[in-house]
Coordinates of C-alpha atoms in Angstrom, one line a residue:
Chain P
M1 CA -48.0 14.0 11.8
T2 CA -46.7 16.5 9.5
L3 CA -43.2 18.0 10.0
G4 CA -42.9 21.6 10.0
K5 CA -40.5 24.3 8.2
K6 CA -38.8 24.4 12.1
H7 CA -38.4 20.8 12.4
W8 CA -36.9 20.3 8.8
A9 CA -34.0 23.0 9.8
V10 CA -33.1 21.4 13.0
I11 CA -33.0 17.8 10.9
K12 CA -31.0 19.2 8.3
I13 CA -28.5 20.5 10.7
V14 CA -28.5 17.3 12.4
V15 CA -27.8 15.3 9.3
F16 CA -25.4 18.4 8.0
I17 CA -22.9 17.8 11.6
L18 CA -23.4 13.8 11.1
S19 CA -21.8 14.3 7.6
L20 CA -19.4 16.3 8.9
M21 CA -18.4 13.6 11.2
P22 CA -15.9 11.6 8.8
F23 CA -13.8 14.6 8.2
G24 CA -13.7 15.3 12.0
W25 CA -12.3 12.1 12.7
L26 CA -9.6 12.1 10.1
I27 CA -8.3 15.2 10.9
Y28 CA -8.8 14.3 14.8
G29 CA -6.6 11.4 14.0
A30 CA -4.2 13.3 12.2
I31 CA -3.3 15.4 14.7
N32 CA -3.3 12.9 17.4
D33 CA -1.1 10.7 15.0
Q34 CA -3.6 7.8 14.9
L35 CA -3.9 7.5 11.2
G36 CA -1.0 4.3 11.3
A37 CA 2.2 4.0 9.5
N38 CA 1.1 6.1 6.3
P39 CA -1.0 8.9 7.4
I40 CA -1.2 11.0 4.3
E41 CA -2.6 7.6 2.3
A42 CA -5.1 7.2 5.2
L43 CA -6.4 10.9 5.0
H44 CA -5.9 10.7 1.6
F45 CA -8.3 7.3 1.0
G46 CA -10.2 8.4 3.8
F47 CA -11.3 11.5 2.1
G48 CA -11.8 9.4 -1.4
D49 CA -14.0 6.9 0.2
W50 CA -16.3 9.4 1.7
A51 CA -16.5 11.5 -1.4
L52 CA -17.7 8.4 -3.0
R53 CA -19.8 7.1 -0.3
F54 CA -22.0 10.6 -0.4
L55 CA -22.1 9.9 -4.3
C56 CA -23.7 6.9 -3.6
I57 CA -26.1 8.3 -0.9
G58 CA -27.3 11.4 -3.3
L59 CA -28.0 9.1 -6.1
A60 CA -29.8 7.0 -4.1
L61 CA -32.2 9.6 -3.3
T62 CA -34.5 9.5 -6.2
P63 CA -34.9 6.1 -6.4
V64 CA -35.9 6.1 -3.2
K65 CA -38.2 8.7 -4.1
T66 CA -39.3 6.2 -6.7
L67 CA -39.9 2.8 -5.3
T68 CA -41.2 4.0 -2.4
G69 CA -43.0 7.3 -3.2
L70 CA -41.4 9.2 0.0
S71 CA -40.2 12.7 -1.2
W72 CA -38.7 14.1 1.9
P73 CA -35.4 12.2 1.3
M74 CA -35.0 14.8 -2.2
R75 CA -34.7 17.5 0.7
F76 CA -31.1 16.2 1.1
R77 CA -30.1 16.2 -2.3
R78 CA -28.1 19.4 -2.4
M79 CA -26.3 18.7 0.8
M80 CA -25.4 15.3 -0.4
G81 CA -23.8 16.9 -3.5
L82 CA -22.1 19.4 -1.7
F83 CA -20.7 17.2 0.4
V84 CA -19.7 14.9 -2.0
F85 CA -17.5 17.8 -3.5
F86 CA -16.5 19.0 -0.2
Y87 CA -15.0 15.4 0.3
A88 CA -13.7 15.3 -3.2
S89 CA -12.1 18.4 -2.5
L90 CA -10.1 17.7 0.2
H91 CA -9.1 14.3 -1.5
L92 CA -7.4 16.3 -4.1
L93 CA -6.1 18.8 -1.6
V94 CA -4.5 16.1 0.1
F95 CA -2.9 14.9 -2.9
I96 CA -1.7 18.1 -4.1
V97 CA -0.7 19.9 -0.7
L98 CA 0.7 16.7 1.4
D99 CA 1.3 14.0 -1.5
L100 CA 2.9 16.2 -3.7
S101 CA 4.2 19.0 -0.8
L102 CA 3.0 21.4 -3.6
S103 CA 5.8 20.8 -5.6
W104 CA 4.9 21.5 -9.4
E105 CA 8.1 19.3 -10.4
A106 CA 6.6 15.9 -8.8
F107 CA 2.9 17.0 -10.2
K108 CA 4.6 17.4 -13.7
D109 CA 6.3 14.1 -13.0
E110 CA 3.7 11.8 -11.3
V111 CA 0.3 13.1 -12.7
P112 CA 0.9 12.2 -16.5
K113 CA 2.4 8.9 -15.8
S114 CA -1.0 7.7 -13.7
P115 CA -4.1 7.0 -15.8
Y116 CA -5.8 6.6 -12.6
I117 CA -4.7 10.5 -11.3
L118 CA -5.8 11.3 -14.7
M119 CA -9.1 10.1 -14.0
G120 CA -9.6 11.3 -10.6
L121 CA -8.9 14.9 -11.9
L122 CA -11.6 14.6 -15.0
T123 CA -13.8 13.2 -11.6
F124 CA -13.1 16.6 -10.1
L125 CA -13.6 18.8 -13.1
L126 CA -17.1 17.2 -13.8
L127 CA -18.0 17.9 -10.3
L128 CA -17.1 21.2 -10.2
P129 CA -19.8 22.9 -12.2
M130 CA -22.3 21.6 -10.3
A131 CA -20.8 22.9 -6.9
V132 CA -20.5 26.6 -8.5
T133 CA -24.3 26.3 -9.9
S134 CA -25.8 24.4 -6.6
T135 CA -27.3 27.5 -5.3
K136 CA -31.1 28.1 -5.9
K137 CA -30.2 31.4 -7.4
M138 CA -28.3 29.7 -10.3
Q139 CA -31.1 27.0 -10.5
K140 CA -33.6 29.6 -11.6
R141 CA -31.2 31.4 -13.6
L142 CA -30.3 28.4 -15.7
G143 CA -33.8 27.2 -15.9
R144 CA -33.9 24.0 -17.7
S145 CA -30.3 23.5 -18.7
W146 CA -29.3 23.5 -14.8
L147 CA -31.1 20.0 -15.0
T148 CA -29.2 18.9 -18.1
L149 CA -26.0 19.9 -16.5
H150 CA -26.7 18.5 -13.0
R151 CA -26.9 15.2 -15.1
L152 CA -23.3 15.2 -15.1
V153 CA -23.3 13.4 -11.6
Y154 CA -24.1 10.2 -13.4
V155 CA -20.8 10.7 -15.3
A156 CA -18.6 11.7 -12.4
G157 CA -20.4 8.4 -10.7
L158 CA -18.7 6.4 -13.7
T159 CA -15.8 8.1 -14.4
A160 CA -14.8 7.8 -10.3
L161 CA -15.4 4.2 -10.4
V162 CA -13.1 4.3 -13.2
H163 CA -10.4 5.9 -11.0
F164 CA -10.7 3.6 -8.3
F165 CA -10.6 0.0 -10.5
W166 CA -7.4 1.6 -12.1
L167 CA -5.5 2.2 -8.7
V168 CA -6.0 -0.8 -7.0
K169 CA -3.5 -3.6 -7.2
K170 CA -5.1 -6.6 -7.7
D171 CA -7.5 -6.8 -5.4
Y172 CA -10.9 -5.5 -6.4
T173 CA -13.4 -6.1 -4.1
E174 CA -14.1 -2.4 -2.7
P175 CA -14.2 -0.9 -6.3
L176 CA -16.4 -3.7 -7.1
V177 CA -18.8 -3.0 -4.4
Y178 CA -19.0 0.7 -5.4
A179 CA -19.6 -0.7 -8.7
A180 CA -22.5 -2.9 -7.7
V181 CA -24.0 0.1 -5.6
I182 CA -23.8 3.1 -8.3
G183 CA -24.8 0.4 -11.2
G184 CA -27.7 -0.3 -9.3
L185 CA -29.0 2.9 -8.7
L186 CA -27.8 4.2 -12.5
G187 CA -29.8 0.7 -13.4
I188 CA -33.1 1.8 -11.5
R189 CA -33.1 5.0 -13.5
I190 CA -32.9 3.4 -16.7
V191 CA -35.6 0.9 -15.8
V192 CA -38.4 3.7 -14.9
Y193 CA -36.9 5.8 -18.1
C194 CA -37.8 3.0 -20.7
K195 CA -40.9 2.0 -18.9
E196 CA -42.0 6.1 -19.0
E197 CA -41.0 6.0 -22.3
G198 CA -42.4 2.7 -23.9
Chain B
M1 CA 28.6 8.7 -9.5
L2 CA 27.4 5.4 -7.8
I3 CA 29.4 6.3 -4.3
K4 CA 28.0 9.9 -4.3
T5 CA 24.6 8.5 -4.9
K6 CA 25.2 6.4 -1.8
A7 CA 26.5 9.5 0.4
I8 CA 23.3 10.9 -0.5
I9 CA 21.4 8.3 1.6
L10 CA 23.4 8.3 4.5
S11 CA 23.0 12.3 4.7
S12 CA 20.2 13.8 3.4
Q13 CA 16.7 14.2 5.5
I14 CA 17.8 11.9 8.1
T15 CA 18.4 14.7 10.4
D16 CA 14.5 15.1 9.8
R17 CA 13.6 11.9 10.5
A18 CA 16.1 11.7 13.8
V19 CA 14.0 14.4 15.1
F20 CA 10.9 12.8 14.4
E21 CA 12.2 9.5 15.7
S22 CA 13.5 10.9 19.0
R23 CA 10.2 12.4 19.7
R24 CA 8.5 8.9 19.1
E25 CA 11.5 7.6 21.0
F26 CA 10.7 9.6 23.9
I27 CA 7.0 8.9 24.2
K28 CA 8.1 5.1 24.0
A29 CA 10.6 5.8 26.5
A30 CA 8.1 7.4 28.8
T31 CA 5.5 4.3 28.4
A32 CA 8.4 1.8 29.1
L33 CA 9.2 3.9 31.9
S34 CA 5.9 3.8 33.2
A35 CA 5.5 0.1 32.4
G36 CA 8.5 -0.4 34.2
L37 CA 7.7 1.3 37.1
M38 CA 4.6 -1.3 37.3
L39 CA 6.2 -4.5 36.4
P40 CA 9.7 -4.5 36.5
S41 CA 10.4 -8.0 34.9
L42 CA 8.8 -6.5 31.8
G43 CA 12.3 -4.5 31.2
Q44 CA 14.1 -7.9 30.2
A45 CA 11.3 -9.4 28.3
E46 CA 11.9 -6.2 26.1
A47 CA 15.3 -7.4 25.6
G48 CA 14.6 -9.5 22.4
K49 CA 15.7 -13.0 21.2
Y50 CA 18.5 -11.6 19.3
A51 CA 19.2 -8.6 21.2
D52 CA 23.3 -8.8 21.2
V53 CA 23.5 -10.1 17.5
P54 CA 26.5 -8.4 15.7
V55 CA 26.3 -5.8 12.8
G56 CA 27.0 -7.6 9.5
P57 CA 28.5 -5.7 6.7
Y58 CA 26.5 -3.6 4.3
S59 CA 24.1 -2.6 7.3
A60 CA 23.1 1.2 6.0
K61 CA 23.8 3.7 8.9
L62 CA 20.1 4.9 8.6
Q63 CA 17.6 5.7 11.0
A64 CA 15.3 2.7 11.4
T65 CA 11.7 3.6 10.9
D66 CA 9.4 2.9 14.0
R67 CA 8.9 -0.6 14.7
E68 CA 5.0 0.0 15.7
D69 CA 4.8 1.0 11.8
V70 CA 6.9 -1.9 10.3
G71 CA 4.9 -4.0 12.1
S72 CA 1.7 -2.5 11.1
Y73 CA 1.8 -1.9 7.6
T74 CA 2.4 -5.1 5.8
N75 CA 1.5 -6.3 2.3
Y76 CA 0.7 -9.9 2.8
Y77 CA -2.1 -10.7 0.4
E78 CA -1.7 -14.3 2.0
F79 CA -4.0 -12.8 4.5
S80 CA -5.6 -9.8 3.0
S81 CA -4.9 -7.0 0.7
N82 CA -5.7 -4.4 4.0
K83 CA -2.1 -3.8 5.4
K84 CA -3.8 -3.5 8.9
D85 CA -6.2 -6.5 8.4
S86 CA -3.3 -8.7 7.6
T87 CA -1.2 -7.6 10.2
V88 CA -4.4 -8.9 12.5
L89 CA -4.9 -12.0 10.6
A90 CA -1.4 -13.1 10.3
R91 CA -1.2 -13.5 14.2
G92 CA -3.0 -17.2 13.4
L93 CA 0.0 -18.7 11.4
K94 CA 2.0 -21.6 13.3
T95 CA 5.7 -20.9 12.8
K96 CA 7.0 -23.6 14.9
P97 CA 8.1 -26.1 13.9
W98 CA 9.0 -25.1 10.4
S99 CA 10.9 -27.1 7.8
V100 CA 12.3 -26.0 4.5
E101 CA 12.0 -28.5 1.5
V102 CA 15.2 -28.1 -0.7
V103 CA 14.6 -29.6 -4.6
G104 CA 15.8 -29.4 -7.8
D105 CA 19.4 -29.2 -9.1
V106 CA 21.0 -29.3 -6.3
E107 CA 23.3 -32.0 -4.6
K108 CA 21.7 -32.1 -1.3
P109 CA 17.9 -31.5 -1.2
G110 CA 15.9 -32.8 1.6
V111 CA 13.7 -31.5 4.1
Y112 CA 15.7 -29.2 6.7
N113 CA 14.6 -28.1 10.0
L114 CA 14.7 -24.4 10.3
E115 CA 16.7 -25.1 13.8
D116 CA 19.3 -26.7 11.9
I117 CA 19.6 -24.1 9.0
L118 CA 20.0 -21.2 11.8
K119 CA 22.7 -23.7 13.2
D120 CA 24.7 -23.5 10.1
N121 CA 24.2 -20.0 9.4
P122 CA 25.1 -17.3 12.4
V123 CA 22.5 -14.3 12.4
Q124 CA 23.5 -10.9 11.9
E125 CA 21.7 -7.6 11.9
R126 CA 21.9 -5.7 8.6
I127 CA 19.9 -2.4 8.6
Y128 CA 18.1 -1.6 5.1
R129 CA 15.7 0.5 3.1
F130 CA 13.2 -1.4 1.8
R131 CA 11.1 0.2 -0.9
C132 CA 7.7 -1.0 -1.8
V133 CA 6.6 -0.9 -5.6
E134 CA 3.9 1.1 -4.3
A135 CA 6.1 4.0 -3.9
W136 CA 7.1 4.2 -0.1
S137 CA 9.7 3.2 1.8
M138 CA 11.3 2.5 5.5
V139 CA 14.3 1.3 7.3
V140 CA 14.1 -2.1 8.9
P141 CA 17.0 -3.6 10.9
W142 CA 16.5 -7.2 9.9
I143 CA 18.1 -9.8 11.5
G144 CA 19.3 -12.5 9.4
F145 CA 22.0 -14.6 7.3
P146 CA 23.2 -14.2 3.8
L147 CA 21.4 -16.0 1.5
G148 CA 24.4 -17.2 -0.7
D149 CA 26.1 -18.9 2.4
M150 CA 23.0 -21.0 2.9
L151 CA 22.2 -21.9 -0.9
Q152 CA 26.0 -23.0 -0.9
R153 CA 25.6 -25.6 1.7
F154 CA 23.2 -27.3 -0.1
K155 CA 25.5 -27.4 -3.3
P156 CA 23.7 -26.3 -6.1
T157 CA 24.8 -28.4 -9.1
S158 CA 26.3 -26.3 -12.4
K159 CA 22.7 -26.5 -13.9
A160 CA 21.1 -24.5 -11.4
K161 CA 20.7 -21.1 -13.2
F162 CA 18.0 -19.8 -10.9
V163 CA 16.6 -20.2 -7.2
E164 CA 12.9 -20.4 -6.7
F165 CA 11.1 -19.6 -3.2
T166 CA 7.6 -21.2 -2.3
T167 CA 5.5 -19.7 0.6
I168 CA 3.4 -21.6 3.0
Y169 CA 0.1 -22.7 1.1
N170 CA -2.5 -23.0 4.3
P171 CA -5.9 -21.8 3.0
E172 CA -7.4 -22.4 6.4
I173 CA -5.5 -19.9 8.0
M174 CA -4.1 -17.7 5.1
V175 CA -7.7 -16.6 4.2
G176 CA -6.5 -14.5 1.3
Q177 CA -5.4 -17.7 -0.4
R178 CA -8.9 -19.0 -0.9
S179 CA -9.8 -16.2 -3.0
G180 CA -7.8 -15.9 -6.5
V181 CA -6.5 -12.8 -6.4
L182 CA -2.9 -14.2 -7.0
D183 CA -2.1 -17.9 -8.0
W184 CA -1.4 -19.4 -4.8
P185 CA 1.0 -20.2 -3.3
Y186 CA 3.1 -17.4 -3.8
V187 CA 6.6 -17.7 -5.8
E188 CA 9.5 -15.6 -6.4
G189 CA 12.8 -16.3 -7.6
L190 CA 16.4 -14.9 -8.2
R191 CA 19.2 -15.3 -10.6
M192 CA 21.9 -17.2 -9.3
D193 CA 24.3 -14.6 -9.2
E194 CA 22.0 -12.3 -7.4
A195 CA 20.9 -14.8 -5.0
M196 CA 25.0 -15.4 -4.3
H197 CA 25.3 -11.6 -3.6
P198 CA 26.2 -10.7 -0.4
L199 CA 23.6 -8.0 0.1
A200 CA 20.6 -10.7 -0.4
I201 CA 20.0 -12.2 3.3
M202 CA 17.5 -14.6 4.6
A203 CA 15.6 -13.1 7.7
T204 CA 14.3 -14.3 10.8
G205 CA 14.3 -11.3 13.0
M206 CA 14.0 -7.5 13.0
Y207 CA 14.8 -5.3 15.9
G208 CA 16.7 -7.5 17.9
D209 CA 13.8 -9.9 18.0
E210 CA 12.0 -12.7 16.1
L211 CA 10.0 -11.7 13.1
P212 CA 6.3 -10.8 13.9
N213 CA 4.4 -12.8 11.8
Q214 CA 2.8 -10.7 9.7
N215 CA 6.3 -9.3 8.5
G216 CA 6.9 -12.7 7.1
A217 CA 8.0 -15.2 10.2
P218 CA 9.9 -17.5 10.3
L219 CA 12.0 -17.1 7.4
R220 CA 11.7 -14.8 4.7
L221 CA 14.0 -13.2 1.7
I222 CA 15.4 -10.0 1.6
V223 CA 16.8 -8.3 -1.6
P224 CA 17.1 -4.9 -0.4
W225 CA 18.1 -3.5 -4.2
K226 CA 14.8 -4.9 -5.8
Y227 CA 11.2 -4.0 -5.0
G228 CA 9.5 -5.1 -1.7
F229 CA 7.6 -8.0 -3.8
K230 CA 10.1 -9.9 -4.4
S231 CA 11.3 -10.4 -0.8
I232 CA 9.1 -13.4 -0.3
K233 CA 7.5 -14.3 3.2
A234 CA 7.2 -17.6 5.3
I235 CA 9.4 -19.8 2.8
V236 CA 8.8 -23.3 2.9
K237 CA 10.7 -24.4 -0.4
I238 CA 13.6 -23.4 -1.8
R239 CA 13.8 -25.0 -6.0
F240 CA 17.4 -25.0 -8.0
T241 CA 16.4 -24.9 -11.5
E242 CA 17.7 -24.2 -14.9
N243 CA 15.0 -21.7 -16.3
M244 CA 13.8 -18.7 -15.0
P245 CA 10.7 -19.0 -12.4
E246 CA 7.2 -17.9 -13.0
T247 CA 6.7 -15.5 -10.3
A248 CA 3.7 -14.6 -8.4
W249 CA 3.0 -11.1 -9.7
H250 CA 4.5 -11.2 -13.0
K251 CA 2.2 -14.0 -13.6
S252 CA -0.9 -11.9 -12.4
A253 CA 0.4 -9.0 -14.1
P254 CA 3.0 -9.9 -16.7
N255 CA 3.2 -5.7 -18.1
E256 CA 3.3 -4.4 -14.5
Y257 CA 5.9 -6.5 -13.0
G258 CA 8.7 -8.2 -14.0
F259 CA 11.2 -10.8 -12.7
Y260 CA 14.0 -8.7 -12.0
A261 CA 11.8 -5.8 -10.4
N262 CA 15.1 -3.7 -9.6
V263 CA 14.4 -0.3 -7.9
N264 CA 14.6 2.4 -10.5
P265 CA 13.2 5.5 -10.7
E266 CA 13.8 6.1 -14.4
V267 CA 11.2 3.0 -15.3
S268 CA 7.7 3.9 -14.0
H269 CA 5.1 1.5 -13.5
P270 CA 2.4 1.7 -16.3
R271 CA 0.0 3.4 -13.8
W272 CA 2.2 5.3 -11.4
S273 CA 5.4 6.8 -11.1
Q274 CA 8.4 5.4 -9.5
S275 CA 10.5 8.3 -9.1
R276 CA 9.7 9.8 -5.5
E277 CA 8.9 7.5 -2.1
R278 CA 6.7 8.2 0.6
V279 CA 9.3 7.5 3.4
L280 CA 6.9 6.1 6.5
G281 CA 6.8 7.3 10.0
S282 CA 7.5 10.8 8.7
S283 CA 5.4 13.8 9.2
I284 CA 2.7 14.3 7.3
F285 CA 4.3 17.3 5.8
T286 CA 7.7 16.0 4.9
P287 CA 8.0 15.8 1.3
K288 CA 8.7 12.3 -0.8
R289 CA 12.3 11.4 -1.0
D290 CA 13.8 10.8 -4.5
T291 CA 13.7 7.3 -5.3
E292 CA 17.5 5.7 -6.0
K293 CA 18.5 3.5 -8.6
F294 CA 18.6 0.0 -7.0
N295 CA 17.4 1.4 -4.0
G296 CA 20.6 3.2 -3.1
Y297 CA 22.8 -0.3 -3.7
G298 CA 23.9 0.6 -7.2
A299 CA 27.7 0.3 -6.2
E300 CA 27.1 -2.9 -5.0
V301 CA 24.8 -4.5 -7.7
A302 CA 24.7 -2.4 -10.7
G303 CA 27.5 -5.1 -12.4
L304 CA 25.1 -7.8 -12.1
Y305 CA 23.3 -6.2 -14.8
S306 CA 25.7 -4.7 -17.1
G307 CA 24.5 -5.0 -21.1
M308 CA 21.0 -5.8 -19.8
D309 CA 18.7 -2.8 -21.0
L310 CA 16.9 -2.1 -17.7
T311 CA 13.6 -0.5 -19.3
R312 CA 13.3 -3.6 -21.1
F313 CA 14.4 -6.1 -17.9
I314 CA 11.9 -4.8 -15.5

C-alpha cells in the first residue's frame, strides 16, 4: 500500500508531537518541582541530551536509505534538523537565562574559563546558518551551495561530541555512546563515498 | 576583611531561601500532618537517633537545604557517577557492624569498632555550607565530632605529618568500583594541622538522624573549607604518615584536583570557573551566589596556609 499526501501530513504531525514530548516533560517537571535538587542542571542537561539525540536521528536517515533502500525516512530530515536546533537553542537559553541569570559579568567570567562552553557555543553557531536556510525557498535560492552549507552538520556533530567529552568529570561512558553512534553514522558515509569513488 | 566576609554569609540571600524553605516546610508539614492522622506512631520515628544532640561551636546560622535534596544529589562514584543512581544503589551497603583500622605512625594502632569510637567521642550538630568542586553548594546540619579529638586518642607519633583516609572497597556492592573511573579504593588525606583544626569533623549523621548510606554512612569526613571531594565517605582505614598521601582525584587528574583543594573563587578549575556556585534547593530563577574563599571559613583557617601560594598549591 502506498501512502498518499494526506497520510504523510498526518504522520508528520504525529512525529512532530512526539518530538515535542521531551520538551513537555521537562517543562512540566520544572513547573511541578519534579526535577530534583538541581532543576537548572536537569533542564540544561535534558535539552542538551535531546539536541544530541535528534542529531543522531537526523544523521541516521541517509544511512537508513543507503542500507535499506527505503526513501521515506528522508521526508523527516528537515524536521529532525530543526528539532536539533530547537533543543540546542533551549539548552543555550537555559544556560544564559537561568544558569547565568542574564548577567553579562557572569558570562564574561565563566565562559572564557570553560573550553567546553566555548565548544558548545561554536556548535550552536554551526547549527544557526542551517536553521536559517532550512526553508524550501532558501534551498532553491542557494542551489548547490545549500548542500555544501548543510554539510556543516557533520562538523557540528563532531564539535558537539568534543563539547560533551570536555565537560564530564572522568566518567566518559555517556559521551562514548554518542561518539560510537555519530562515528558509526559518519563512517557509513565515508565507506559509501569511497566505494562510489573507487 | 575576613570577618566582613563571614558576615555576608550569614545575612545575604538567606531571606530568599527562608521564603523558599517555608514553602517546602509547609508542604512537608502538611504531608506529615496527613500521614500523622493516619499513622500516629510515625511521628515518633521521625524524631531520629540524634534529635537531641547539642549544637557545637562553629555551627553556622544558615538555613539548611531541604533534606530530600541533600539525600538525592550525591557524588558517590563507588556506586555510580550519576547522582541519583548512586543514591539508590548505596542502599545495598551494609554499615553495621563497622570498624576502622588505624595504622602508621601512631602509638595506638588497631582495629576500632565504630561503637567504641562513638563512646569516646560524643556527637554534636554542626551546620556547614558544603561546596562541591562542580560549583554547587548546600547547607547541611551534620551530626559528628571533632576529627582532631579522635585522632589525638590514637596518639600519633611526632613522625606523623599527614593523615590518610580510605573508603571501604567492596566491588560486589559498590558496582562503580568495578570500572576504572578512579583508582579504587578512594583515598583522601589532610595535613596534620588541617586535621587537628576544630572545624574538621567526622560525621555520623545529619538532620538529627543517622547518615543515609548515600551521604557516606556510617562514618565520613567533613572539611567545610575544602571542596566536597576531600570529605571522604564510608571510612574503614586511617593511616598516619610522614609523606603526603596520594589522593584519589589528584591521582586521576593532577592538574585539575590538588591535595589541598581549598575552596577558592580566585583559582578556577582548568575547565570551569569557581567564582560562583549554584545553591541547591533554590528556585530556578535565583542567581548563583558568589563563592567565598575557604567557603567562608577564612577567619578560622586562612592561617594554616600563610606563606603558601594558593594558586600553586591547589
